[in-house]
GROMACS .gro file of C-alpha atoms in nm:
model
   97
    1UNK     CA    1  -2.263   5.423  -0.370
    2UNK     CA    2  -2.549   5.180  -0.328
    3UNK     CA    3  -2.564   4.926  -0.045
    4UNK     CA    4  -2.463   4.645  -0.281
    5UNK     CA    5  -2.136   4.821  -0.375
    6UNK     CA    6  -2.051   4.935  -0.024
    7UNK     CA    7  -2.095   4.585   0.117
    8UNK     CA    8  -1.928   4.416  -0.185
    9UNK     CA    9  -1.669   4.660  -0.326
   10UNK     CA   10  -1.537   4.410  -0.584
   11UNK     CA   11  -1.861   4.448  -0.780
   12UNK     CA   12  -1.747   4.784  -0.917
   13UNK     CA   13  -1.484   4.594  -1.120
   14UNK     CA   14  -1.741   4.369  -1.289
   15UNK     CA   15  -1.825   4.415  -1.655
   16UNK     CA   16  -2.110   4.670  -1.686
   17UNK     CA   17  -2.330   4.402  -1.844
   18UNK     CA   18  -2.281   4.156  -1.557
   19UNK     CA   19  -2.564   4.137  -1.311
   20UNK     CA   20  -2.441   4.213  -0.960
   21UNK     CA   21  -2.715   4.034  -0.765
   22UNK     CA   22  -2.707   3.674  -0.879
   23UNK     CA   23  -2.953   3.425  -0.743
   24UNK     CA   24  -2.844   3.064  -0.722
   25UNK     CA   25  -3.077   2.766  -0.723
   26UNK     CA   26  -3.102   2.565  -0.405
   27UNK     CA   27  -2.936   2.243  -0.522
   28UNK     CA   28  -2.611   2.057  -0.480
   29UNK     CA   29  -2.325   2.081  -0.728
   30UNK     CA   30  -2.399   1.725  -0.842
   31UNK     CA   31  -2.765   1.812  -0.904
   32UNK     CA   32  -2.665   2.121  -1.102
   33UNK     CA   33  -2.425   1.916  -1.315
   34UNK     CA   34  -2.688   1.646  -1.377
   35UNK     CA   35  -2.928   1.918  -1.490
   36UNK     CA   36  -2.661   2.062  -1.721
   37UNK     CA   37  -2.579   1.717  -1.865
   38UNK     CA   38  -2.947   1.670  -1.954
   39UNK     CA   39  -3.004   2.022  -2.084
   40UNK     CA   40  -2.691   2.058  -2.301
   41UNK     CA   41  -2.573   1.704  -2.385
   42UNK     CA   42  -2.414   1.792  -2.718
   43UNK     CA   43  -2.258   2.125  -2.624
   44UNK     CA   44  -1.889   2.151  -2.540
   45UNK     CA   45  -1.826   2.116  -2.166
   46UNK     CA   46  -1.447   2.142  -2.167
   47UNK     CA   47  -1.213   2.273  -2.431
   48UNK     CA   48  -0.834   2.267  -2.418
   49UNK     CA   49  -0.563   2.298  -2.684
   50UNK     CA   50  -0.799   2.237  -2.974
   51UNK     CA   51  -0.980   1.943  -2.815
   52UNK     CA   52  -1.322   1.947  -2.659
   53UNK     CA   53  -1.560   1.705  -2.495
   54UNK     CA   54  -1.936   1.738  -2.473
   55UNK     CA   55  -2.142   1.731  -2.157
   56UNK     CA   56  -2.259   1.383  -2.262
   57UNK     CA   57  -1.895   1.265  -2.276
   58UNK     CA   58  -1.813   1.436  -1.946
   59UNK     CA   59  -2.115   1.267  -1.787
   60UNK     CA   60  -1.993   0.927  -1.913
   61UNK     CA   61  -1.641   0.991  -1.782
   62UNK     CA   62  -1.760   1.103  -1.438
   63UNK     CA   63  -1.986   0.799  -1.413
   64UNK     CA   64  -1.693   0.576  -1.511
   65UNK     CA   65  -1.485   0.731  -1.231
   66UNK     CA   66  -1.774   0.688  -0.985
   67UNK     CA   67  -1.814   0.320  -1.076
   68UNK     CA   68  -1.439   0.267  -1.030
   69UNK     CA   69  -1.444   0.432  -0.686
   70UNK     CA   70  -1.743   0.219  -0.579
   71UNK     CA   71  -1.566  -0.095  -0.702
   72UNK     CA   72  -1.266   0.006  -0.490
   73UNK     CA   73  -1.486   0.027  -0.180
   74UNK     CA   74  -1.574   0.398  -0.161
   75UNK     CA   75  -1.912   0.479  -0.017
   76UNK     CA   76  -2.130   0.792  -0.017
   77UNK     CA   77  -1.974   1.050   0.213
   78UNK     CA   78  -1.617   0.916   0.183
   79UNK     CA   79  -1.345   1.171   0.116
   80UNK     CA   80  -1.143   1.098  -0.198
   81UNK     CA   81  -0.821   1.273  -0.292
   82UNK     CA   82  -0.751   1.305  -0.663
   83UNK     CA   83  -0.404   1.387  -0.793
   84UNK     CA   84  -0.400   1.508  -1.152
   85UNK     CA   85  -0.130   1.670  -1.362
   86UNK     CA   86  -0.178   2.042  -1.414
   87UNK     CA   87  -0.242   2.090  -1.786
   88UNK     CA   88  -0.258   2.468  -1.760
   89UNK     CA   89   0.069   2.577  -1.597
   90UNK     CA   90   0.057   2.917  -1.767
   91UNK     CA   91  -0.314   2.985  -1.734
   92UNK     CA   92  -0.382   3.351  -1.668
   93UNK     CA   93  -0.047   3.479  -1.795
   94UNK     CA   94  -0.067   3.766  -2.043
   95UNK     CA   95   0.192   3.602  -2.272
   96UNK     CA   96   0.009   3.266  -2.274
   97UNK     CA   97  -0.071   3.183  -2.639
   0.00000   0.00000   0.00000
């Protein structure tokens, strides 16, 4: 067994075509999303139950939420709790259609 597999045993369960050593860019999640919004604006970002939204639409929705939070007095660095309904209660079940 190579060093990678002995130090990270879960890698042996990865698909054979998956690359075990993955390098990640040095940027924040927000920067990565902004880059994705610009690079793939018309591609589907989220898809659920026959409905999808593009990265352009997701960008607009996240900016709308940000503007609302700022209008409500939130500032950079504030912690914000978000309570959303769970649309995928059966996600991951084998019998999920």
